[in-house]
Amino acid sequence: MNLEKVVFGFFIFLALTLNFGFFVGEIDNPDHHHLREFVILFIVNAVALIMKIGDRSQVDAMLLATGLVAMLQLVGAAIIWILAAHVWESGMTASVMASIVSLAGGAMVANIISVVLLIAETVMLRR
Amino acid sequence: MDNIYFLILRRMRKPLLALVTVYSVAVFGLVLIPGRDADGTVWYLGFFHAFYFVSYMATTIGFGELPREFSDAQRLWTVFCIYLTVTVWIYSVGSLIALLQDESLQRALAERRFAASVKRITTPFFLIVGYGQTGRDLVRALTSERRRAVVIDIDRERLNGLQLEKLREFVPSLQADAQCPDVLLSGGLRHPMCQAVLALTSSNEVNLKVALAAKLLHPEVTIIGRSDSHDISANMLSFDTDYVLNPFEIFALYLRVALTAHCHTVLNDWLGALRGAQLGEPRKPPSEGRWILCGFGRFGKAVYRELSPGGTELMVIEQSPEHTGTPSTAWIHGRGTEAETLEQAGIREAVGLIAGTDNDANNLSIIMTARVLNPELFVVVRENHMVNEDLFAAVDADIRMHPSLIVANRIRTLLRSPLLARFFDLARDQNEEWACALVSRVAAMIQEQAPEVWEFGIDGDDSPALMDAADLGLKPHLVDLLKDPRAVDASLSAIALLHQRGTRLDLLPDPHGTLIQPGDRLLFCGSASARTRMRWNQVDIDVLSTTLGRPPQVGWLWRQLRPHLPARWQT
């Protein structure tokens, strides 16, 4: 067993599970989607992205790509959230919440792909 | 080569993770800790404001407390965060700087730059491995002729020396161990413009490995290796290394020729001289009498092998015969620096002295002592280190022999004019009268300066006019090429030294009897003006026609049309 691999896998799975936890609920209901959960999800994704940096194989490259995609969508969601909470007069409306959650959903798809890639690589290694 | 970037990113992982962790902790702390207004109302920082505050606090700019004045609990947390974030920033930036200064990264970047600049070379170039005295001399000579070179050496000091040289061409250089094939590949071993690989390091084993790698990775390229050991030379030749040069053997051969055939030596010196070099008549060594050879190492042995079968009486002085072995003839145990040893060897009756040990101080000392005992001696000295150049110039030996320069000289000849190397090989078999006759012919053409030596092929690049002449059915002889285009009755001051057709080599071809055909190669020597005038005959079909005594040729279009025109227009 390799501790580095454990930590690596831990952050990738945690990113996906947190993402799922944030995503579930009515898409436009702000009560179903918590800010603190989002911040933690954001940080865990950032850590997962950094962990993916600096490996060389083809699978590693794909992992890095999924991490970048997830991060891009989460940054988008965070910016919209900040704008809605502090800048826009309308505040946090149902449609804004819906777009934040849908961006987080996109990030979740990227996270699912990255988990699939990780599992696929592990399975290939067994053979 | 992308590995470098991955290396950087991989090394940046920890600092980045540290930054993310510390920022998260700081932001969460600020979000969780309550603030209190003047009137006692409790308020909390949002994530956005907390992140904003941490961003400017972490970089120690310090805007004050925004958006509202903090409570003491928040201030306590801020104090903690300030030290934490400053530390982690110093760590991150420090590790980035350390990474940039990392030797392996620097080396990788240098190798990348080197490989890129080699890849950009569009003209023929030579890959020189080893930038010692031979390498430096060669690079100077090649670049002064506007030819490109690429240098690999393991010693950074030497390459620093290269960068300080004022050369006419940019010479890419890399500090690396050439025994590793990757290094040779990034030096352009497989580059289509790579003309030759020269293995000139001081280590025979390295030269062998370089030659081997070059042969395996790029079989067509010319390989020239330096080796002063018989085993290694034989090993190199066994896999078709094009030229294996042993400085001691080259010099021993030179010395034998110098002792037995004076005119040959003059010929060698003149034709092999650097372009525009001043000429001096070599001193003629005494051919009869006893010679004393000090030092029976690799150099001494090579000299002994060349000279003793020719009947030269040799007396060897060797200090440590247990290492070097002893000659079959008489020899004396000693260093040769003391008068006693030299007296024993019969210095007073001797005609010549060869100071051939591998120690410059000893060689100089031998000469000084011997000169006192016998001022008439003809002195040959071996120079080992370039730094002692001035001392050797001051001692004024009749022949000075520097192994590195000898190899450089030979390689220069091979690279500049392969036919000249063949010419020397053939000329060595000729007798002394032949050489003396040629020397007087050459001497008649030149003044103080070394004769110009040039070769060219009868092909589209070098001599289009001669190709056209062949197409037109003209049959130019060598004598026509030697005519002065400005005055057809006069001939140029040039001598055809060698004529090559296929594998046949014709030494001093007869100008009247030699037809020139496409595919031939010719070697000339003569004055610089003869070379430029001959060029007219090579490139301009009109000039060549006049030289051949024909009316000037018509233009290209007319020549294409003429076969299709009526016969009466054909004149």
XYZ file of C-alpha atoms in Angstrom:
698
model
C 0.000 0.000 0.000
C 1.220 3.425 -0.896
C 0.304 6.304 1.424
C 0.609 8.824 -1.366
C -1.940 6.874 -3.400
C -4.296 6.732 -0.427
C -4.182 10.495 0.050
C -4.518 11.039 -3.687
C -7.576 8.774 -3.919
C -9.033 10.255 -0.752
C -9.126 13.775 -2.141
C -10.504 12.735 -5.485
C -13.323 10.703 -3.912
C -13.983 13.409 -1.334
C -14.284 15.996 -4.095
C -16.900 13.858 -5.828
C -18.897 13.027 -2.699
C -18.951 16.615 -1.450
C -19.950 17.736 -4.899
C -22.813 15.259 -4.856
C -23.876 16.421 -1.395
C -24.018 20.010 -2.513
C -25.782 19.132 -5.752
C -28.726 17.124 -4.404
C -31.895 18.952 -3.525
C -34.251 21.193 -5.500
C -32.175 22.976 -8.013
C -33.532 26.488 -7.339
C -34.079 26.295 -3.578
C -31.271 28.120 -1.667
C -32.239 26.240 1.519
C -31.090 22.958 -0.059
C -27.618 24.220 -0.947
C -25.362 25.411 1.847
C -22.633 27.997 1.453
C -20.214 26.297 3.847
C -20.598 23.036 2.036
C -19.777 24.834 -1.187
C -16.631 26.424 0.294
C -15.390 23.088 1.572
C -16.159 21.515 -1.789
C -14.205 24.315 -3.449
C -11.158 23.827 -1.238
C -11.180 20.042 -1.602
C -11.373 20.427 -5.371
C -8.416 22.800 -5.314
C -6.412 20.304 -3.285
C -7.410 17.470 -5.631
C -6.304 19.564 -8.602
C -2.912 20.255 -7.053
C -2.473 16.568 -6.296
C -3.116 15.786 -9.958
C -0.365 18.129 -11.104
C 3.001 16.787 -12.141
C 2.490 13.218 -13.290
C 3.338 12.097 -16.733
C 1.208 9.250 -18.039
C -1.736 9.607 -20.375
C -4.212 8.829 -17.565
C -2.560 11.476 -15.399
C -2.995 14.006 -18.160
C -6.707 13.178 -18.406
C -7.050 13.411 -14.632
C -5.433 16.822 -14.671
C -7.812 17.910 -17.433
C -10.891 16.821 -15.450
C -9.559 18.630 -12.391
C -9.095 21.830 -14.393
C -12.625 21.546 -15.796
C -14.163 21.008 -12.353
C -12.208 23.915 -10.918
C -13.238 26.188 -13.778
C -16.926 25.468 -13.165
C -16.615 25.897 -9.413
C -14.824 29.219 -9.821
C -17.685 30.296 -12.076
C -20.222 29.221 -9.463
C -18.307 31.030 -6.702
C -18.171 34.244 -8.689
C -21.899 34.124 -9.378
C -22.565 33.449 -5.690
C -20.425 36.403 -4.596
C -22.063 38.681 -7.122
C -25.524 37.581 -6.053
C -24.827 37.962 -2.343
C -22.928 41.257 -2.393
C -23.313 43.073 -5.688
C -26.604 42.457 -7.427
C -29.591 44.226 -6.014
C -31.873 41.273 -6.672
C -29.974 39.096 -4.157
C -30.073 35.318 -4.168
C -33.010 34.425 -6.390
C -34.161 31.001 -7.475
C -32.718 31.387 -10.962
C -29.294 32.415 -9.619
C -29.308 29.414 -7.294
C -30.261 27.205 -10.212
C -27.316 28.379 -12.281
C -24.905 27.919 -9.352
C -26.157 24.389 -8.771
C -26.026 23.535 -12.456
C -22.396 24.694 -12.624
C -21.691 22.546 -9.580
C -23.443 19.719 -11.437
C -21.081 20.194 -14.342
C -18.161 20.046 -11.936
C -19.655 16.841 -10.547
C -19.622 15.226 -13.988
C -15.936 16.109 -14.303
C -15.346 14.638 -10.858
C -17.211 11.450 -11.820
C -14.990 11.113 -14.883
C -11.901 11.581 -12.801
C -13.049 8.889 -10.350
C -13.807 6.551 -13.259
C -10.341 7.194 -14.684
C -8.763 6.505 -11.328
C -10.651 3.232 -10.926
C -9.905 2.223 -14.514
C -6.203 2.812 -13.959
C -6.270 0.803 -10.777
C -8.038 -2.083 -12.487
C -5.582 -2.049 -15.388
C -2.753 -2.213 -12.871
C -4.167 -5.416 -11.399
C -3.947 -7.295 -14.681
C 12.080 17.061 -22.589
C 8.655 17.981 -21.229
C 9.851 16.272 -18.099
C 11.261 19.582 -16.916
C 7.831 21.151 -16.670
C 6.427 18.148 -14.884
C 9.370 18.285 -12.566
C 8.623 21.916 -11.749
C 4.930 21.257 -11.254
C 5.566 18.202 -9.131
C 7.939 20.095 -6.898
C 5.409 22.917 -6.602
C 2.770 20.535 -5.229
C 3.706 20.842 -1.595
C 3.989 24.648 -1.486
C 0.654 24.979 -3.299
C -1.050 22.539 -0.949
C 0.384 24.432 1.998
C -0.998 27.692 0.617
C -4.470 26.248 0.030
C -4.585 24.693 3.494
C -3.469 27.803 5.315
C -5.844 30.034 3.364
C -8.767 27.700 4.080
C -8.006 27.569 7.771
C -7.687 31.362 7.944
C -10.912 31.957 6.017
C -12.904 29.442 8.047
C -11.602 30.931 11.290
C -12.742 34.384 10.263
C -16.139 33.129 9.163
C -16.728 31.305 12.449
C -15.495 33.981 14.877
C -18.176 36.574 15.730
C -17.594 40.284 15.496
C -19.283 42.851 17.769
C -20.438 46.360 16.919
C -20.051 49.392 19.209
C -23.617 48.843 20.312
C -23.010 45.174 20.969
C -24.683 43.645 17.902
C -23.105 40.375 16.827
C -22.120 40.045 13.194
C -20.261 37.497 11.115
C -17.873 37.878 8.175
C -19.116 36.208 4.999
C -16.837 33.871 3.049
C -16.302 36.503 0.390
C -15.235 39.175 2.844
C -13.152 36.730 4.814
C -11.323 35.645 1.668
C -10.832 39.278 0.698
C -9.380 40.091 4.094
C -7.105 37.040 4.149
C -5.875 37.818 0.625
C -4.485 41.192 1.549
C -3.466 40.210 5.058
C -1.474 37.216 3.817
C 0.642 39.346 1.526
C 1.286 41.709 4.516
C -0.056 44.738 2.781
C -2.489 45.568 5.582
C -5.473 47.663 4.627
C -6.839 47.881 8.106
C -9.959 46.042 9.252
C -12.595 45.764 6.574
C -15.515 45.879 6.104
C -16.094 46.695 9.803
C -13.908 47.078 12.834
C -12.994 43.687 14.299
C -13.739 42.257 17.704
C -10.809 41.194 19.878
C -11.508 37.545 19.133
C -11.193 38.259 15.430
C -7.992 40.211 16.050
C -6.466 37.347 17.959
C -7.253 35.023 15.084
C -5.840 37.582 12.625
C -2.541 37.748 14.550
C -2.310 33.990 14.336
C -3.146 34.046 10.632
C -0.604 36.759 9.824
C 2.294 34.669 11.079
C 0.920 31.527 9.512
C 0.363 33.002 6.056
C 3.612 34.933 5.926
C 5.469 31.774 6.811
C 3.734 29.737 4.168
C 4.321 32.393 1.541
C 8.015 32.530 2.353
C 8.121 28.762 2.147
C 6.328 28.700 -1.219
C 8.326 31.459 -2.848
C 11.538 30.100 -1.352
C 10.922 26.639 -2.723
C 10.119 28.077 -6.157
C 13.393 29.999 -6.151
C 15.276 26.946 -4.932
C 13.676 24.978 -7.738
C 14.802 27.497 -10.342
C 18.338 27.320 -8.997
C 18.280 23.570 -8.868
C 21.289 22.193 -10.704
C 19.453 19.417 -12.466
C 16.812 21.830 -13.678
C 19.469 24.285 -14.834
C 21.246 21.505 -16.636
C 18.023 20.336 -18.235
C 17.263 23.871 -19.387
C 20.804 24.292 -20.757
C 20.510 21.006 -22.613
C 17.192 22.102 -24.037
C 18.611 25.422 -25.236
C 21.597 23.603 -26.701
C 19.454 21.052 -28.536
C 17.240 23.815 -29.891
C 20.152 25.848 -31.211
C 21.670 22.755 -32.811
C 18.344 21.952 -34.427
C 18.212 25.416 -35.943
C 21.521 24.962 -37.792
C 20.835 24.854 -41.504
C 24.367 24.590 -42.860
C 26.769 21.642 -42.614
C 28.421 21.388 -39.225
C 30.856 19.260 -37.250
C 30.159 17.737 -33.862
C 33.297 18.108 -31.758
C 33.485 16.112 -28.539
C 36.232 17.377 -26.265
C 37.317 21.009 -26.217
C 40.931 20.594 -25.209
C 43.814 22.057 -27.150
C 42.960 20.071 -30.271
C 39.315 21.041 -30.082
C 40.054 24.705 -29.531
C 42.478 24.861 -32.421
C 40.004 23.122 -34.707
C 37.063 25.297 -33.722
C 39.145 28.402 -34.412
C 40.238 27.105 -37.799
C 36.759 25.936 -38.828
C 34.924 29.069 -37.778
C 37.517 31.267 -39.474
C 36.504 29.493 -42.691
C 32.869 30.216 -41.874
C 32.067 26.634 -41.052
C 29.866 25.641 -38.154
C 30.833 23.516 -35.191
C 29.040 22.136 -32.138
C 31.050 21.421 -29.014
C 30.458 19.006 -26.142
C 32.843 18.830 -23.221
C 32.584 17.610 -19.664
C 34.554 20.514 -18.217
C 32.650 23.743 -17.620
C 35.834 25.805 -17.364
C 36.857 24.943 -20.911
C 33.442 25.845 -22.283
C 33.578 29.153 -20.443
C 36.801 29.681 -22.361
C 34.941 28.915 -25.589
C 32.313 31.532 -24.834
C 35.023 34.144 -24.368
C 36.646 33.390 -27.717
C 35.939 35.808 -30.539
C 34.730 33.433 -33.224
C 33.136 34.305 -36.534
C 30.347 31.765 -36.100
C 28.199 30.969 -33.112
C 29.314 27.658 -31.626
C 26.652 25.931 -29.507
C 28.264 24.197 -26.561
C 27.096 21.881 -23.811
C 28.717 20.750 -20.609
C 27.873 17.060 -20.430
C 29.338 13.597 -20.457
C 29.530 12.538 -24.075
C 29.541 8.872 -23.122
C 25.799 9.164 -22.822
C 24.181 8.796 -26.275
C 21.391 11.247 -25.423
C 23.960 13.997 -25.193
C 25.322 13.127 -28.625
C 21.818 13.087 -30.060
C 20.987 16.504 -28.696
C 24.333 17.628 -30.120
C 22.942 16.793 -33.553
C 24.374 13.360 -34.215
C 21.313 12.491 -36.292
C 20.969 15.988 -37.735
C 20.930 15.749 -41.544
C 23.558 18.498 -41.736
C 25.998 16.766 -39.392
C 29.077 16.142 -41.516
C 31.437 14.532 -39.079
C 31.808 13.512 -35.468
C 35.203 14.226 -33.949
C 36.052 12.381 -30.742
C 38.953 14.384 -29.349
C 38.776 14.015 -25.590
C 41.900 13.183 -23.644
C 40.455 9.817 -22.671
C 40.781 6.987 -25.160
C 37.819 5.153 -23.661
C 35.511 8.135 -24.072
C 36.654 8.577 -27.656
C 35.963 4.931 -28.289
C 32.459 5.165 -26.859
C 31.685 8.293 -28.848
C 32.907 6.692 -32.064
C 30.883 3.578 -31.331
C 27.720 5.526 -30.569
C 28.170 7.624 -33.711
C 28.641 4.539 -35.853
C 25.533 2.876 -34.434
C 23.241 5.892 -34.455
C 24.306 7.541 -37.697
C 26.341 5.136 -39.844
C 26.800 7.541 -42.775
C 28.544 10.246 -40.811
C 32.327 10.589 -40.966
C 33.929 9.645 -37.673
C 37.346 10.862 -36.645
C 38.732 9.607 -33.371
C 41.852 10.421 -31.444
C 43.585 7.570 -29.700
C 47.114 7.119 -28.467
C 46.761 3.469 -27.559
C 47.165 0.622 -30.021
C 44.357 -1.455 -28.529
C 41.840 1.352 -28.685
C 42.915 2.334 -32.198
C 42.471 -1.234 -33.390
C 39.129 -1.379 -31.643
C 37.956 1.820 -33.329
C 39.102 0.663 -36.733
C 37.325 -2.658 -36.237
C 33.934 -0.973 -36.566
C 34.879 1.236 -39.512
C 35.786 4.476 -37.801
C 36.820 6.585 -40.771
C 40.024 7.998 -39.338
C 41.842 7.110 -36.140
C 44.548 9.599 -35.351
C 47.423 8.872 -33.045
C 49.385 12.073 -32.429
C 52.554 10.212 -31.550
C 52.495 8.104 -34.678
C 51.707 11.075 -36.862
C 54.643 12.925 -35.434
C 56.998 9.961 -35.579
C 56.172 9.622 -39.251
C 56.714 13.331 -39.743
C 60.056 13.084 -37.987
C 61.162 10.174 -40.121
C 60.276 12.072 -43.264
C 61.988 15.155 -41.882
C 65.193 13.217 -41.238
C 65.284 11.370 -44.535
C 63.431 13.502 -47.059
C 63.764 17.238 -46.674
C 61.728 18.202 -49.739
C 58.799 16.091 -48.624
C 58.793 17.951 -45.328
C 58.775 21.287 -47.085
C 55.899 20.135 -49.260
C 53.959 18.938 -46.230
C 54.549 22.157 -44.355
C 53.607 24.408 -47.235
C 50.490 22.650 -48.429
C 49.251 21.895 -44.919
C 49.778 25.429 -43.619
C 46.921 27.620 -42.485
C 45.594 29.917 -45.189
C 47.743 33.025 -45.455
C 50.386 31.734 -43.049
C 53.912 33.063 -43.406
C 56.354 30.516 -44.689
C 59.753 29.730 -43.335
C 62.128 27.185 -44.697
C 62.215 24.250 -42.237
C 65.668 23.574 -40.858
C 67.322 20.602 -42.425
C 68.221 17.976 -39.848
C 71.523 16.091 -40.087
C 70.896 12.776 -41.759
C 74.033 10.979 -40.612
C 75.135 10.355 -37.043
C 73.880 9.438 -33.643
C 70.575 10.634 -32.251
C 69.663 10.656 -28.585
C 66.078 9.953 -27.658
C 65.035 10.934 -24.132
C 61.926 9.180 -22.895
C 60.707 5.812 -24.086
C 57.019 6.269 -23.369
C 54.295 6.203 -26.036
C 55.942 9.046 -27.919
C 59.446 7.654 -27.638
C 58.310 4.215 -28.755
C 56.545 5.601 -31.808
C 59.655 7.546 -32.785
C 61.825 4.513 -32.148
C 59.617 2.294 -34.314
C 59.739 4.751 -37.202
C 63.386 5.690 -37.039
C 65.328 2.593 -36.059
C 64.474 0.457 -39.148
C 65.728 3.304 -41.359
C 69.245 2.869 -40.045
C 69.326 5.917 -37.793
C 71.609 5.292 -34.838
C 69.448 5.855 -31.749
C 70.519 5.988 -28.124
C 67.573 5.839 -25.734
C 67.547 7.376 -22.253
C 64.695 6.269 -20.030
C 64.060 6.995 -16.385
C 61.626 4.263 -15.468
C 62.186 1.285 -17.798
C 60.085 -0.909 -15.484
C 56.949 0.975 -16.689
C 57.814 1.562 -20.291
C 59.878 -1.442 -21.246
C 63.218 -1.145 -22.939
C 64.302 -0.887 -26.555
C 66.109 -3.817 -28.187
C 69.179 -1.682 -28.828
C 71.433 0.033 -26.306
C 69.805 2.269 -23.731
C 70.760 4.210 -20.649
C 68.956 4.446 -17.346
C 68.422 8.050 -16.282
C 66.394 11.171 -16.771
C 68.546 12.964 -19.279
C 68.381 16.187 -17.342
C 71.820 15.607 -15.822
C 75.021 16.082 -17.769
C 76.276 12.696 -16.577
C 73.543 10.686 -18.279
C 73.874 12.679 -21.462
C 77.642 12.189 -21.445
C 77.085 8.464 -21.111
C 74.789 8.544 -24.106
C 77.536 10.217 -26.075
C 76.087 13.687 -26.369
C 79.359 15.164 -27.621
C 79.402 12.989 -30.740
C 75.660 13.072 -31.291
C 74.081 15.130 -34.084
C 70.551 15.314 -32.763
C 68.490 15.165 -29.592
C 64.816 14.325 -29.156
C 63.420 15.471 -25.801
C 60.293 13.377 -25.663
C 59.277 12.867 -22.043
C 55.793 13.736 -20.864
C 57.134 16.403 -18.520
C 57.650 19.861 -20.014
C 60.095 21.009 -17.355
C 62.252 17.942 -17.923
C 62.169 18.393 -21.682
C 63.313 22.000 -21.360
C 65.978 21.040 -18.880
C 67.278 18.278 -21.159
C 67.684 20.729 -23.998
C 69.434 23.339 -21.884
C 71.884 20.816 -20.486
C 72.541 19.194 -23.853
C 73.125 22.529 -25.562
C 75.839 23.350 -23.078
C 77.580 20.059 -23.832
C 77.128 20.229 -27.578
C 75.955 23.556 -29.092
C 75.689 22.082 -32.608
C 72.864 19.683 -31.735
C 69.711 19.527 -33.831
C 66.939 19.605 -31.214
C 63.455 18.156 -31.407
C 61.192 18.815 -28.429
C 57.816 17.520 -27.353
C 55.492 20.122 -25.844
C 52.815 18.786 -23.553
C 51.023 21.833 -22.272
C 50.007 24.966 -24.103
C 50.758 27.104 -21.043
C 54.476 26.520 -21.541
C 54.318 27.842 -25.105
C 56.487 30.890 -24.360
C 59.189 28.802 -22.711
C 59.386 26.517 -25.726
C 59.531 29.481 -28.060
C 62.412 30.877 -26.012
C 64.396 27.643 -26.042
C 64.263 27.748 -29.852
C 64.242 24.061 -30.709
C 64.595 23.107 -34.368
C 61.360 21.137 -34.379
C 58.636 21.679 -31.810
C 56.040 19.002 -31.573
C 52.719 19.500 -29.867
C 50.526 16.370 -29.962
C 47.242 18.273 -29.778
C 48.130 20.690 -32.537
C 49.368 17.869 -34.738
C 46.031 16.134 -34.477
C 44.168 19.400 -35.042
C 46.252 20.081 -38.128
C 45.604 16.660 -39.574
C 41.882 16.871 -38.932
C 41.740 20.316 -40.494
C 43.293 18.901 -43.636
C 40.865 15.976 -43.651
C 37.844 18.211 -43.244
C 38.869 21.081 -45.465
C 40.254 19.068 -48.292
C 39.960 15.278 -48.224
C 41.865 15.088 -51.507
C 44.843 16.806 -49.912
C 45.017 14.033 -47.322
C 44.977 11.485 -50.156
C 47.637 13.502 -51.956
C 49.943 13.344 -48.936
C 49.447 9.596 -48.724
C 50.406 9.160 -52.372
C 53.256 11.658 -52.237
C 54.909 9.770 -49.417
C 55.605 6.897 -51.812
C 57.381 9.167 -54.275
C 61.120 9.694 -54.138
C 62.966 12.774 -53.003
C 63.706 14.080 -56.526
C 60.006 14.113 -57.315
C 59.290 16.116 -54.184
C 62.129 18.568 -54.787
C 60.916 19.195 -58.319
C 57.416 19.887 -57.075
C 58.702 22.145 -54.302
C 60.598 24.273 -56.791
C 57.517 24.521 -59.014
C 55.418 25.623 -56.056
C 58.102 28.025 -54.869
C 58.076 29.702 -58.262
C 54.408 30.575 -57.897
C 54.305 32.037 -54.430
C 56.038 34.674 -52.383
C 56.176 34.733 -48.615
C 52.749 33.297 -47.991
C 51.617 29.713 -47.954
C 50.174 28.530 -51.271
C 46.413 28.386 -51.553
C 45.159 24.818 -51.774
C 41.699 24.133 -53.131
C 39.678 21.294 -54.523
C 36.423 21.084 -56.407
C 34.261 18.571 -58.165
C 32.920 18.665 -61.686
C 29.273 18.955 -60.715
C 26.423 21.426 -60.854
C 27.347 23.175 -57.625
C 31.074 23.713 -58.068
C 31.466 24.065 -61.800
C 28.251 24.549 -63.782
C 30.144 25.791 -66.842
C 32.051 22.534 -67.147
C 28.786 20.617 -66.890
C 27.354 22.751 -69.691
C 30.482 22.154 -71.724
C 29.991 18.429 -71.332
C 26.374 18.773 -72.469
C 27.485 20.743 -75.515
C 29.977 18.069 -76.471
C 33.022 20.205 -75.778
C 35.980 18.274 -74.436
C 37.910 20.530 -72.081
C 41.330 19.321 -70.972
C 42.948 20.134 -67.705
C 45.216 22.567 -69.527
C 42.189 24.617 -70.568
C 41.143 25.022 -66.972
C 44.618 26.286 -66.160
C 44.434 29.017 -68.797
C 44.021 32.564 -67.650
C 40.533 33.720 -68.754
C 41.859 37.273 -69.161
C 44.777 36.283 -71.373
C 44.239 32.941 -73.040
C 47.890 32.559 -74.019
C 49.072 32.835 -70.420
C 48.492 30.100 -67.890
C 47.482 30.536 -64.290
C 50.045 30.111 -61.543
C 48.483 26.946 -60.269
C 49.418 23.280 -60.267
C 47.000 20.393 -60.501
C 48.078 18.092 -57.690
C 45.567 15.302 -57.886
C 42.839 14.141 -60.232
C 40.216 11.743 -58.951
C 37.876 9.795 -61.200
C 35.831 7.216 -59.356
C 38.351 5.323 -57.289
C 41.271 6.131 -59.579
C 43.695 8.761 -58.303
C 46.091 10.457 -60.669
C 49.010 12.184 -58.949
C 50.180 15.365 -60.738
C 47.989 14.705 -63.794
C 49.338 15.706 -67.190
C 47.473 18.930 -68.127
C 47.441 18.153 -71.845
C 46.486 14.528 -71.579
C 43.741 14.745 -68.975
C 40.165 15.145 -70.106
C 37.759 16.608 -67.591
C 34.491 14.745 -67.150
C 31.501 15.241 -64.885
C 32.037 13.493 -61.565
C 35.787 14.135 -61.444
C 37.405 15.875 -58.512
C 40.508 18.018 -58.777
C 43.023 19.336 -56.265
C 45.033 22.441 -57.037
C 47.584 24.576 -55.327
C 48.719 28.011 -56.377
C 48.263 31.695 -55.760
C 45.043 33.183 -54.439
C 44.466 35.132 -57.670
C 44.805 31.951 -59.722
C 42.041 30.427 -57.645
C 39.608 33.285 -58.312
C 40.424 33.347 -62.030
C 39.989 29.613 -62.373
C 36.569 30.081 -60.840
C 35.549 32.038 -63.963
C 36.327 29.022 -66.102
C 34.285 26.890 -63.749
C 31.112 28.923 -63.594
C 30.782 30.948 -66.800
C 30.241 28.986 -69.997
C 31.041 32.046 -72.140
C 34.392 32.522 -70.450
C 35.105 28.820 -70.755
C 34.221 28.836 -74.469
C 36.616 31.696 -75.066
C 39.295 29.845 -73.169
C 38.652 26.814 -75.332
C 39.004 28.996 -78.431
C 35.317 28.829 -79.402
C 32.941 31.724 -80.024
C 30.956 32.666 -76.929
C 27.999 30.408 -76.299
C 24.478 31.588 -76.903
C 21.973 31.863 -74.090
C 20.048 29.092 -72.459
C 16.814 29.716 -74.450
C 18.602 29.630 -77.776
C 20.350 26.439 -76.831
C 16.988 24.859 -76.048
C 15.504 26.019 -79.354
C 18.418 25.357 -81.659
C 17.966 21.610 -82.203
C 14.447 22.321 -83.479
C 15.506 25.017 -85.981
C 16.420 24.586 -89.674
C 19.961 23.494 -90.372
C 21.098 26.781 -91.917
C 20.536 28.571 -88.593
C 22.649 26.106 -86.730
C 26.037 27.823 -87.001
